[in-house]
mmCIF file of C-alpha atoms in Angstrom:
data_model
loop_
_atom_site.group_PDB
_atom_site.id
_atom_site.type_symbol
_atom_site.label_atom_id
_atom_site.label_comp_id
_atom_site.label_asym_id
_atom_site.label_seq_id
_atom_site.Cartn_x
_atom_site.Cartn_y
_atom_site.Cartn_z
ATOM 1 C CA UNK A 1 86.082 95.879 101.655
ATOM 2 C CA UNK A 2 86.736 92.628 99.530
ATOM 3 C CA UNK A 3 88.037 92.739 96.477
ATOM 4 C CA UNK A 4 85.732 92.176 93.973
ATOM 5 C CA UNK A 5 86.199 89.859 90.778
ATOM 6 C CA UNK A 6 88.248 90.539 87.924
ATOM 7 C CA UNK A 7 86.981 91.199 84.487
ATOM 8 C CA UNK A 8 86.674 88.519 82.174
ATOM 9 C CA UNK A 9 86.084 89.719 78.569
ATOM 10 C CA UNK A 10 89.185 88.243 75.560
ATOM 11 C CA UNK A 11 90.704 91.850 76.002
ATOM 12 C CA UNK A 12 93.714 91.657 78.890
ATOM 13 C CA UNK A 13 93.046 94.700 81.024
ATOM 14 C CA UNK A 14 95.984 95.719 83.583
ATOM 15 C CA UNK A 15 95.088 97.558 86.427
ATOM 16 C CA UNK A 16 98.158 99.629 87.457
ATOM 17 C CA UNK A 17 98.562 100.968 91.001
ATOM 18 C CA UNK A 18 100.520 101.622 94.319
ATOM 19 C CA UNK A 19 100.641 103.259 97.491
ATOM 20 C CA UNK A 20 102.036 106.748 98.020
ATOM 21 C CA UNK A 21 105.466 107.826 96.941
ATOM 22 C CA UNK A 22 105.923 103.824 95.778
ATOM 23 C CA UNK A 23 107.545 105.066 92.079
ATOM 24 C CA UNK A 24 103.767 105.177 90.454
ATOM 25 C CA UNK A 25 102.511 107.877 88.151
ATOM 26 C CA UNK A 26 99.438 109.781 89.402
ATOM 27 C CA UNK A 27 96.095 110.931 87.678
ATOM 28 C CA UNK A 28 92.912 112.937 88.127
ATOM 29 C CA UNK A 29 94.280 116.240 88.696
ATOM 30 C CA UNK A 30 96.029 116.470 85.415
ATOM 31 C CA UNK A 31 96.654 120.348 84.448
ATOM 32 C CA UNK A 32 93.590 122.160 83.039
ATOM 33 C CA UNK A 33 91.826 118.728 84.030
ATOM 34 C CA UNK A 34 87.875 119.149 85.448
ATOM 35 C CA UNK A 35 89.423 117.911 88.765
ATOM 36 C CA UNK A 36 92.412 120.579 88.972
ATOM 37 C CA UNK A 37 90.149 123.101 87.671
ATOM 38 C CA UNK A 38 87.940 122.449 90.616
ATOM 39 C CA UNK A 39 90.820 122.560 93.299
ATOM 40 C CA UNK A 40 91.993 125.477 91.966
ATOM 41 C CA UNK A 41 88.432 127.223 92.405
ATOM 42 C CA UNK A 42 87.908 125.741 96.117
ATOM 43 C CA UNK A 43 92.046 126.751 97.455
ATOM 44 C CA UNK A 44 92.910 129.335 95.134
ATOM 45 C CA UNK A 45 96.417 130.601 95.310
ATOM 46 C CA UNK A 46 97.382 128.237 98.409
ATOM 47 C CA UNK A 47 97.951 125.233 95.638
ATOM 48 C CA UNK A 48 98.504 126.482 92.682
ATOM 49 C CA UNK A 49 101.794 125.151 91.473
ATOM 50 C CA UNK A 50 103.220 128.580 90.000
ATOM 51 C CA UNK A 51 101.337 131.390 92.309
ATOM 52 C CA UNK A 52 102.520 133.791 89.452
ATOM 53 C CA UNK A 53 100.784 132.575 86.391
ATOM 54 C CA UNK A 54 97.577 134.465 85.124
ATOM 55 C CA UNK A 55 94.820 132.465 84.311
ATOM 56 C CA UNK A 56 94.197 132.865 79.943
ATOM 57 C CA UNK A 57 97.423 134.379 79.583
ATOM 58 C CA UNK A 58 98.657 131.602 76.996
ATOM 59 C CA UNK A 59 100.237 129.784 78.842
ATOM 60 C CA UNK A 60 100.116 126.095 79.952
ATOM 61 C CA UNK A 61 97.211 125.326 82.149
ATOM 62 C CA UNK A 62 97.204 125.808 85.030
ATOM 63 C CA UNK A 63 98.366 123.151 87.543
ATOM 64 C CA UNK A 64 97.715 121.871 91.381
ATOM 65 C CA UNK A 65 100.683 122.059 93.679
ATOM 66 C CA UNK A 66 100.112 118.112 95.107
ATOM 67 C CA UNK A 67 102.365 118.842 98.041
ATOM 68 C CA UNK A 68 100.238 121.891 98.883
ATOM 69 C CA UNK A 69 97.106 120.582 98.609
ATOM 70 C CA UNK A 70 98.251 117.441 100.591
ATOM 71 C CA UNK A 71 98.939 119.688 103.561
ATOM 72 C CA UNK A 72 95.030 120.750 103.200
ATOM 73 C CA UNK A 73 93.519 117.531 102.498
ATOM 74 C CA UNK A 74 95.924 115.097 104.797
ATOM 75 C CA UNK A 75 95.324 117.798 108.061
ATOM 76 C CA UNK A 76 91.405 117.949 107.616
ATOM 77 C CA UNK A 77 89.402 114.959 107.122
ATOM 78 C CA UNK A 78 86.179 117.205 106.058
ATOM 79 C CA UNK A 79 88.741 118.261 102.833
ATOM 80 C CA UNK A 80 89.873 114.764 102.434
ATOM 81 C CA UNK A 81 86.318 113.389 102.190
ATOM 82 C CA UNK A 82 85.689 116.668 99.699
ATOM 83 C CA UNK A 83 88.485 116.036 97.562
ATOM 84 C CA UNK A 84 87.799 112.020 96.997
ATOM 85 C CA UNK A 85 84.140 112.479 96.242
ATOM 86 C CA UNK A 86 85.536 114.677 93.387
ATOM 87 C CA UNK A 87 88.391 112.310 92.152
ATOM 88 C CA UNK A 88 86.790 109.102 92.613
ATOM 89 C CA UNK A 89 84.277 109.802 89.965
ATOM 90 C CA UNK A 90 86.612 111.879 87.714
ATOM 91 C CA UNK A 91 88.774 108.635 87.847
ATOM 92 C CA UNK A 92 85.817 106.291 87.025
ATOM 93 C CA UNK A 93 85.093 108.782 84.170
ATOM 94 C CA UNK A 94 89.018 108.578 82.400
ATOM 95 C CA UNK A 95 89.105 104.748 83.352
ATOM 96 C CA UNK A 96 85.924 104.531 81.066
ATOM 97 C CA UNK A 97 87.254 106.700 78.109
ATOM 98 C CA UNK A 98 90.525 104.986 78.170
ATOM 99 C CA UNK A 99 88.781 101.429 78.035
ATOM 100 C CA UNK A 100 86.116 103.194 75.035
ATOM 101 C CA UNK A 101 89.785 104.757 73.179
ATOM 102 C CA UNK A 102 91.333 101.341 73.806
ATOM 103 C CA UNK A 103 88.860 98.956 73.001
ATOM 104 C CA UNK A 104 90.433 97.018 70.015
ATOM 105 C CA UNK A 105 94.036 96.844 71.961
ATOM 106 C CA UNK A 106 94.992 93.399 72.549
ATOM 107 C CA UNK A 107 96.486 94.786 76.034
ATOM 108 C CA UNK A 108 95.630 97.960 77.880
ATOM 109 C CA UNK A 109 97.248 99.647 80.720
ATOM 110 C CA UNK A 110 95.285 101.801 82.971
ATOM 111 C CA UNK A 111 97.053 103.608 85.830
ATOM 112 C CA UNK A 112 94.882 104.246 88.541
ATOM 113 C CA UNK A 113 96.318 105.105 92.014
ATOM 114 C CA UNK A 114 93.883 104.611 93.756
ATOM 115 C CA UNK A 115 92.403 101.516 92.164
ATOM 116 C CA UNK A 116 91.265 99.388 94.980
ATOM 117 C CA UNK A 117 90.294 102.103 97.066
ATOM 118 C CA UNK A 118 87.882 103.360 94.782
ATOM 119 C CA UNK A 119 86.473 100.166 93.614
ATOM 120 C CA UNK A 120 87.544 99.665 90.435
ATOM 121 C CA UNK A 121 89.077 96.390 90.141
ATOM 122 C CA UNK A 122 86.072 95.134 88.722
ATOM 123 C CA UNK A 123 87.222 96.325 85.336
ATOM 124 C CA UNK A 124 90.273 95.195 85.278
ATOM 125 C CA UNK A 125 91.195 91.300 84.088
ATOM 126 C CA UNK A 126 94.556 91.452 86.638
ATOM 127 C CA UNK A 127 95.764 94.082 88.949
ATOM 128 C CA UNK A 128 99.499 94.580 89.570
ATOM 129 C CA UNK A 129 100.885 96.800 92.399
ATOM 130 C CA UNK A 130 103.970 99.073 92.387
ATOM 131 C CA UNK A 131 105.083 98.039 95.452
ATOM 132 C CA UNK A 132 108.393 99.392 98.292
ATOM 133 C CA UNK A 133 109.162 98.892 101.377
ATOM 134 C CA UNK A 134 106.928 101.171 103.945
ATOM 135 C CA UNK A 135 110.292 102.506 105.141
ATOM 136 C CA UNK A 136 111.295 103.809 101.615
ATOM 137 C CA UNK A 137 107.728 104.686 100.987
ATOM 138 C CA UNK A 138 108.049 106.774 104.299
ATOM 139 C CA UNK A 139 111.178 108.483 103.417
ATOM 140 C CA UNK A 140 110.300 108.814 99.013
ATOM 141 C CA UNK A 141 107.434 111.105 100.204
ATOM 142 C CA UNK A 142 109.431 113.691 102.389
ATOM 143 C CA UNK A 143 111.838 114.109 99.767
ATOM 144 C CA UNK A 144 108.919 114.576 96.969
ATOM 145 C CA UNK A 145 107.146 117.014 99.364
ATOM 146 C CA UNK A 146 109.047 118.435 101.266
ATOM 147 C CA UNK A 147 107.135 117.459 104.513
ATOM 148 C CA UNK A 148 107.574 115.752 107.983
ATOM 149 C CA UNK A 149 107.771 112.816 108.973
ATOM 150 C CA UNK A 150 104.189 113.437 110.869
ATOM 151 C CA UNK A 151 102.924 115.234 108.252
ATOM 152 C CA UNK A 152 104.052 111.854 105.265
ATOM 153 C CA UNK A 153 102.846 109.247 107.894
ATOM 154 C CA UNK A 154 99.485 110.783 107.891
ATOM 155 C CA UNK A 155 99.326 111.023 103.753
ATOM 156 C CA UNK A 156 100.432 106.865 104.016
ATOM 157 C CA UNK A 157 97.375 106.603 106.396
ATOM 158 C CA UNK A 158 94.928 107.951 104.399
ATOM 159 C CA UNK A 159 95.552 105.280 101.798
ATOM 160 C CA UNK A 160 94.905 101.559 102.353
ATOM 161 C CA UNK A 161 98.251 100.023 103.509
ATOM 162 C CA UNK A 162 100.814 98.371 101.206
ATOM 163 C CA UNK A 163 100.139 95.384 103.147
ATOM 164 C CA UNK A 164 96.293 95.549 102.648
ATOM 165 C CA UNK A 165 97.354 95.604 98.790
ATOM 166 C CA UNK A 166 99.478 93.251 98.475
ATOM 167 C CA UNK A 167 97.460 89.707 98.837
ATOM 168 C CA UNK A 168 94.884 91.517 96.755
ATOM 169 C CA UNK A 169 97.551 92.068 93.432
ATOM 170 C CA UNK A 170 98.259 89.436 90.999
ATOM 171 C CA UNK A 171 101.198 90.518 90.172
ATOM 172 C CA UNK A 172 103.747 92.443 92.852
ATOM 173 C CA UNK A 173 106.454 94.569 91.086
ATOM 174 C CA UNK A 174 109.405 95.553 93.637
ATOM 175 C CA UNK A 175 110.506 99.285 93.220
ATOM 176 C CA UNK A 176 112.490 99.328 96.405
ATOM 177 C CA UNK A 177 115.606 99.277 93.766
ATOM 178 C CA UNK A 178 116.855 101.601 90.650
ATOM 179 C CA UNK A 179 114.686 102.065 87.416
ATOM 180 C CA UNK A 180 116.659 99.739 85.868
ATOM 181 C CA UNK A 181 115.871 97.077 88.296
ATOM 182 C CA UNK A 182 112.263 98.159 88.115
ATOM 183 C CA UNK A 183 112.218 98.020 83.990
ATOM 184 C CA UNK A 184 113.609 94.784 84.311
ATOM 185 C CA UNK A 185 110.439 93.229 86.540
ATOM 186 C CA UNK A 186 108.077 94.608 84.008
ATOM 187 C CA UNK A 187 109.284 92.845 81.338
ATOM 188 C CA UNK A 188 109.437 89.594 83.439
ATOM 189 C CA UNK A 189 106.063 90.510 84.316
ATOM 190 C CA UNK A 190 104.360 91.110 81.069
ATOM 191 C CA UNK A 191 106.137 87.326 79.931
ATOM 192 C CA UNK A 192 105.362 85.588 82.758
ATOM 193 C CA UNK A 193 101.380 86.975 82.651
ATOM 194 C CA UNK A 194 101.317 86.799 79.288
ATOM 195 C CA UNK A 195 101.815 82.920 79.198
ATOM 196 C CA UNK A 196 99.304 82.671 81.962
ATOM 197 C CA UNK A 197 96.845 84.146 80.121
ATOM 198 C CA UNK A 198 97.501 82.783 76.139
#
């Protein structure tokens, strides 16, 4: 699937993404969000991120276990398919409300993670990718979930490669080192862009 064009309107829209486990935040199944609430009603207890909590007991809503469901979803392409046709357009959704809240912004950052693979570069005026080696993706993900080897390599699969990505970014940001190091690329980023596009 090509990438399609970028946007081209005066505000600067960035588009930010990543692989799996590459140091990027995730959305769509935000706590007490239409998408959790859904995974919660198909898997029950199996992902529920504190098996103890009582639904409308006053306390925070309640919130998917990603690591759990990941074991469901990564081990059962049937679930997989179920769970992006209920993400992909709950991330089209926020995308739109954040470019409708954010319309007068000079500069607007949308993190999607799974930007290209859901189509959306289209509304975006650049695109820049959190990007690791596959090696440190590899081992970032059995640390954050606590799973195999077999079982991470077959989340990373699911996804469209790092090196699919990469030629299709226009701006590459190198998290293979500490925070700091990562901090400091943003702000190169964001000058270097920003003269590009003034």
């Amino acid at each position: 699937m090509a990438d399609s064009p970028r946007w081209q309107g005066s505000q600067r829209r960035i588009g930010l993404t990543g692989g799996i486990a590459t140091g990027k935040s995730s959305a769509g199944l935000a706590p007490g969000s239409p998408g959790a609430k859904a995974v919660l009603e198909r898997y029950g207890a199996a992902v529920l991120d504190h098996p103890g909590a009582i639904p409308g007991a006053g306390v925070a809503p309640l919130a998917v276990k990603r690591s759990a469901l990941g074991r469901i979803v990564f081990n059962d392409p049937a679930e997989r398919l179920w769970l992006e046709q209920l993400v992909h357009p709950l991330v089209r959704a926020r995308f739109d409300q954040e470019l409708a809240a954010g319309a007068d912004a000079p500069v607007l950052v949308l993190m999607v993670p799974l930007l290209f693979e859901a189509g959306l570069t289209g509304l975006c005026s650049e695109v820049w990718l959190v990007d690791c080696d596959e090696d440190q993706q590899l081992q970032r993900l059995i640390a954050r979930d606590h799973c195999s080897e077999a079982e991470a390599r077959a989340r990373i699969a699911a996804q469209w490669p790092l090196e699919q990505k990469r030629p299709l970014a226009d701006c590459l940001l190198n998290n293979s080192g500490s925070p700091v190091e990562l901090v400091r690329q943003l702000a190169i980023a964001l000058a270097m862009h920003s003269d590009k596009t003034a």
